Amino acid sequence: MSSLLTVGSVAFDAIETPFGKTDKIVGGAATYIGLSSSYFTKDQKIISVVGDDFPAETIQFLESKGIDTEGLQIKKGEKSFFWSGKYHNDMNSRDTLVTELNVLENFDPTIPASYQGVDYLMLGNLAPTVQRQVIERLDVRPKLIALDTMNFWMDIMMDELKKTIKLIDVLIINDEEARQLSGEYSLKVAAKKIIEMGPKYLIIKKGEHGALLFHGEGIFFAPALPLEVVFDPTGAGDTFAGGFMGYLTKTDDVSFENMKRAIIAGSAMASFTVEKFGTDRIENLNEDEIYNRILQFVDLVDFSIDKK
Ligand code: AMP
């Protein structure tokens, strides 16, 4: 059985959408990724850092999902990362209101001995310097390294980010970030430029408009499922990444063909996240629900046409 190491923020979020507002709730990239991939692999490890204000029950809950938290540092007397965002009426775009790095400011990731030799690595949203340290501190390069990032890091650490993405296989970003990283408006041209920066595969997420996978001359498109309820898109991107990497870890096949299936798995997982606030909807899913969602994607894009 293959194993997955997830790195990323474990955090408190405060979210405002047109449907309501939350006080501090548990969020963070690694939280969403970890929960999402837990439905595909039971051999998952996490590297992150929180303050001693972070609820012990949440850590226990992650453990109960088969996530090894030995690499989750708890810093005494320090505060956890805090992020706050507000969605626009279209729910497709948002403004970051607050980013308090707190424990992330001086995070020095340590790799427990039992994590060495991990097969797959998902570098979730975090400082690109820390993402790179994790790659460098692993004794053996994983079979596949995927990385997610965001405009925040591009604004303050673009050069570090470019150094880190040279070392990875799959970059997962949204359309705005692809434009910022490449300086190009056309996503096709942007993809070409980004792939020249290092990653062999590029996934561009387009929120409710689905996701594109680029590899060499190949392009694959996965729609997002049209949903009746879109309540809170926070974590959709991370949940997508978790489903994608969880599926690859489970099937242990990194071909372009299998990545297409992994993208559908990721899109199916993300479609759950947005239905409720925070991680609520992805805390207790069952296999049938997930499989049925995946089948809805198959139906959504299934058509035949007479060939000339
Ligand atoms: P997503 O909606 O998938 O882009 O991810 C939202 C999650 O990313 C939230 O739970 C935040 O805690 C986390 N997040 C936001 N900004 C950052 C950042 N600069 N570094 C790490 N994680 C972040």
PDB file of N, CA and C in Angstrom, residues 69-108:
ATOM      1  N   THR A  69      -0.264  12.125  12.995  1.00  0.00           N
ATOM      2  CA  THR A  69       0.033  13.536  13.296  1.00  0.00           C
ATOM      3  C   THR A  69       1.361  13.712  14.054  1.00  0.00           C
ATOM      4  N   GLU A  70       2.218  12.703  13.972  1.00  0.00           N
ATOM      5  CA  GLU A  70       3.509  12.843  14.671  1.00  0.00           C
ATOM      6  C   GLU A  70       4.281  14.083  14.186  1.00  0.00           C
ATOM      7  N   GLY A  71       4.110  14.429  12.928  1.00  0.00           N
ATOM      8  CA  GLY A  71       4.817  15.594  12.353  1.00  0.00           C
ATOM      9  C   GLY A  71       4.074  16.908  12.533  1.00  0.00           C
ATOM     10  N   LEU A  72       3.034  16.910  13.353  1.00  0.00           N
ATOM     11  CA  LEU A  72       2.300  18.159  13.629  1.00  0.00           C
ATOM     12  C   LEU A  72       2.855  18.749  14.924  1.00  0.00           C
ATOM     13  N   GLN A  73       3.620  19.821  14.801  1.00  0.00           N
ATOM     14  CA  GLN A  73       4.239  20.432  15.987  1.00  0.00           C
ATOM     15  C   GLN A  73       3.221  21.300  16.718  1.00  0.00           C
ATOM     16  N   ILE A  74       3.276  21.247  18.058  1.00  0.00           N
ATOM     17  CA  ILE A  74       2.399  22.111  18.858  1.00  0.00           C
ATOM     18  C   ILE A  74       3.301  23.053  19.648  1.00  0.00           C
ATOM     19  N   LYS A  75       3.219  24.340  19.361  1.00  0.00           N
ATOM     20  CA  LYS A  75       4.122  25.320  19.981  1.00  0.00           C
ATOM     21  C   LYS A  75       3.482  25.943  21.216  1.00  0.00           C
ATOM     22  N   LYS A  76       4.091  25.685  22.344  1.00  0.00           N
ATOM     23  CA  LYS A  76       3.581  26.225  23.626  1.00  0.00           C
ATOM     24  C   LYS A  76       3.635  27.752  23.642  1.00  0.00           C
ATOM     25  N   GLY A  77       2.538  28.346  24.094  1.00  0.00           N
ATOM     26  CA  GLY A  77       2.512  29.805  24.266  1.00  0.00           C
ATOM     27  C   GLY A  77       2.412  30.572  22.952  1.00  0.00           C
ATOM     28  N   GLU A  78       2.215  29.855  21.838  1.00  0.00           N
ATOM     29  CA  GLU A  78       2.090  30.566  20.548  1.00  0.00           C
ATOM     30  C   GLU A  78       0.696  30.366  19.971  1.00  0.00           C
ATOM     31  N   LYS A  79       0.372  31.246  19.006  1.00  0.00           N
ATOM     32  CA  LYS A  79      -0.960  31.183  18.397  1.00  0.00           C
ATOM     33  C   LYS A  79      -0.916  30.489  17.039  1.00  0.00           C
ATOM     34  N   SER A  80      -1.995  29.800  16.722  1.00  0.00           N
ATOM     35  CA  SER A  80      -2.094  29.118  15.428  1.00  0.00           C
ATOM     36  C   SER A  80      -2.253  30.139  14.308  1.00  0.00           C
ATOM     37  N   PHE A  81      -1.943  29.706  13.101  1.00  0.00           N
ATOM     38  CA  PHE A  81      -2.162  30.530  11.903  1.00  0.00           C
ATOM     39  C   PHE A  81      -3.644  30.915  11.840  1.00  0.00           C
ATOM     40  N   PHE A  82      -3.899  32.164  11.463  1.00  0.00           N
ATOM     41  CA  PHE A  82      -5.289  32.614  11.343  1.00  0.00           C
ATOM     42  C   PHE A  82      -5.488  33.297   9.997  1.00  0.00           C
ATOM     43  N   TRP A  83      -6.556  32.889   9.331  1.00  0.00           N
ATOM     44  CA  TRP A  83      -6.897  33.488   8.027  1.00  0.00           C
ATOM     45  C   TRP A  83      -8.373  33.850   8.018  1.00  0.00           C
ATOM     46  N   SER A  84      -8.670  35.005   7.425  1.00  0.00           N
ATOM     47  CA  SER A  84     -10.072  35.381   7.308  1.00  0.00           C
ATOM     48  C   SER A  84     -10.351  35.859   5.880  1.00  0.00           C
ATOM     49  N   GLY A  85     -11.461  35.429   5.346  1.00  0.00           N
ATOM     50  CA  GLY A  85     -11.793  35.786   3.959  1.00  0.00           C
ATOM     51  C   GLY A  85     -13.270  36.079   3.788  1.00  0.00           C
ATOM     52  N   LYS A  86     -13.542  36.891   2.765  1.00  0.00           N
ATOM     53  CA  LYS A  86     -14.933  37.264   2.481  1.00  0.00           C
ATOM     54  C   LYS A  86     -15.209  37.021   0.994  1.00  0.00           C
ATOM     55  N   TYR A  87     -16.280  36.264   0.740  1.00  0.00           N
ATOM     56  CA  TYR A  87     -16.626  35.931  -0.644  1.00  0.00           C
ATOM     57  C   TYR A  87     -17.505  36.997  -1.268  1.00  0.00           C
ATOM     58  N   HIS A  88     -17.299  37.208  -2.562  1.00  0.00           N
ATOM     59  CA  HIS A  88     -18.169  38.126  -3.309  1.00  0.00           C
ATOM     60  C   HIS A  88     -19.480  37.400  -3.613  1.00  0.00           C
ATOM     61  N   ASN A  89     -20.445  38.140  -4.144  1.00  0.00           N
ATOM     62  CA  ASN A  89     -21.761  37.534  -4.365  1.00  0.00           C
ATOM     63  C   ASN A  89     -21.741  36.355  -5.323  1.00  0.00           C
ATOM     64  N   ASP A  90     -20.786  36.364  -6.282  1.00  0.00           N
ATOM     65  CA  ASP A  90     -20.744  35.247  -7.242  1.00  0.00           C
ATOM     66  C   ASP A  90     -20.122  33.991  -6.616  1.00  0.00           C
ATOM     67  N   MET A  91     -19.575  34.095  -5.406  1.00  0.00           N
ATOM     68  CA  MET A  91     -18.955  32.991  -4.656  1.00  0.00           C
ATOM     69  C   MET A  91     -17.729  32.431  -5.369  1.00  0.00           C
ATOM     70  N   ASN A  92     -17.362  33.020  -6.485  1.00  0.00           N
ATOM     71  CA  ASN A  92     -16.227  32.486  -7.230  1.00  0.00           C
ATOM     72  C   ASN A  92     -14.953  33.238  -6.892  1.00  0.00           C
ATOM     73  N   SER A  93     -15.116  34.420  -6.327  1.00  0.00           N
ATOM     74  CA  SER A  93     -13.922  35.181  -5.964  1.00  0.00           C
ATOM     75  C   SER A  93     -14.066  35.656  -4.521  1.00  0.00           C
ATOM     76  N   ARG A  94     -12.928  35.916  -3.892  1.00  0.00           N
ATOM     77  CA  ARG A  94     -12.970  36.323  -2.488  1.00  0.00           C
ATOM     78  C   ARG A  94     -11.833  37.287  -2.200  1.00  0.00           C
ATOM     79  N   ASP A  95     -11.987  38.023  -1.123  1.00  0.00           N
ATOM     80  CA  ASP A  95     -10.900  38.871  -0.649  1.00  0.00           C
ATOM     81  C   ASP A  95     -10.376  38.268   0.638  1.00  0.00           C
ATOM     82  N   THR A  96      -9.046  38.254   0.780  1.00  0.00           N
ATOM     83  CA  THR A  96      -8.466  37.882   2.064  1.00  0.00           C
ATOM     84  C   THR A  96      -8.539  39.115   2.949  1.00  0.00           C
ATOM     85  N   LEU A  97      -9.140  38.974   4.119  1.00  0.00           N
ATOM     86  CA  LEU A  97      -9.263  40.119   5.031  1.00  0.00           C
ATOM     87  C   LEU A  97      -8.081  40.153   5.995  1.00  0.00           C
ATOM     88  N   VAL A  98      -7.696  38.985   6.501  1.00  0.00           N
ATOM     89  CA  VAL A  98      -6.612  38.909   7.487  1.00  0.00           C
ATOM     90  C   VAL A  98      -5.767  37.664   7.217  1.00  0.00           C
ATOM     91  N   THR A  99      -4.454  37.804   7.287  1.00  0.00           N
ATOM     92  CA  THR A  99      -3.559  36.637   7.333  1.00  0.00           C
ATOM     93  C   THR A  99      -2.602  36.877   8.500  1.00  0.00           C
ATOM     94  N   GLU A 100      -2.771  36.114   9.563  1.00  0.00           N
ATOM     95  CA  GLU A 100      -1.832  36.212  10.699  1.00  0.00           C
ATOM     96  C   GLU A 100      -1.010  34.947  10.711  1.00  0.00           C
ATOM     97  N   LEU A 101       0.263  35.056  10.349  1.00  0.00           N
ATOM     98  CA  LEU A 101       1.086  33.853  10.215  1.00  0.00           C
ATOM     99  C   LEU A 101       1.323  33.159  11.560  1.00  0.00           C
ATOM    100  N   ASN A 102       1.525  33.942  12.617  1.00  0.00           N
ATOM    101  CA  ASN A 102       1.764  33.387  13.973  1.00  0.00           C
ATOM    102  C   ASN A 102       2.789  32.239  13.940  1.00  0.00           C
ATOM    103  N   VAL A 103       2.363  31.014  14.297  1.00  0.00           N
ATOM    104  CA  VAL A 103       3.335  29.896  14.334  1.00  0.00           C
ATOM    105  C   VAL A 103       4.002  29.599  12.992  1.00  0.00           C
ATOM    106  N   LEU A 104       3.371  30.026  11.902  1.00  0.00           N
ATOM    107  CA  LEU A 104       3.967  29.728  10.586  1.00  0.00           C
ATOM    108  C   LEU A 104       5.182  30.597  10.300  1.00  0.00           C
ATOM    109  N   GLU A 105       5.260  31.716  11.034  1.00  0.00           N
ATOM    110  CA  GLU A 105       6.324  32.697  10.790  1.00  0.00           C
ATOM    111  C   GLU A 105       7.719  32.047  10.812  1.00  0.00           C
ATOM    112  N   ASN A 106       7.986  31.244  11.837  1.00  0.00           N
ATOM    113  CA  ASN A 106       9.323  30.640  11.965  1.00  0.00           C
ATOM    114  C   ASN A 106       9.244  29.114  11.946  1.00  0.00           C
ATOM    115  N   PHE A 107       8.376  28.593  11.125  1.00  0.00           N
ATOM    116  CA  PHE A 107       8.162  27.141  11.120  1.00  0.00           C
ATOM    117  C   PHE A 107       9.375  26.409  10.531  1.00  0.00           C
ATOM    118  N   ASP A 108       9.882  25.455  11.319  1.00  0.00           N
ATOM    119  CA  ASP A 108      11.011  24.641  10.879  1.00  0.00           C
ATOM    120  C   ASP A 108      10.517  23.192  10.838  1.00  0.00           C
TER     121      ASP A 108
END
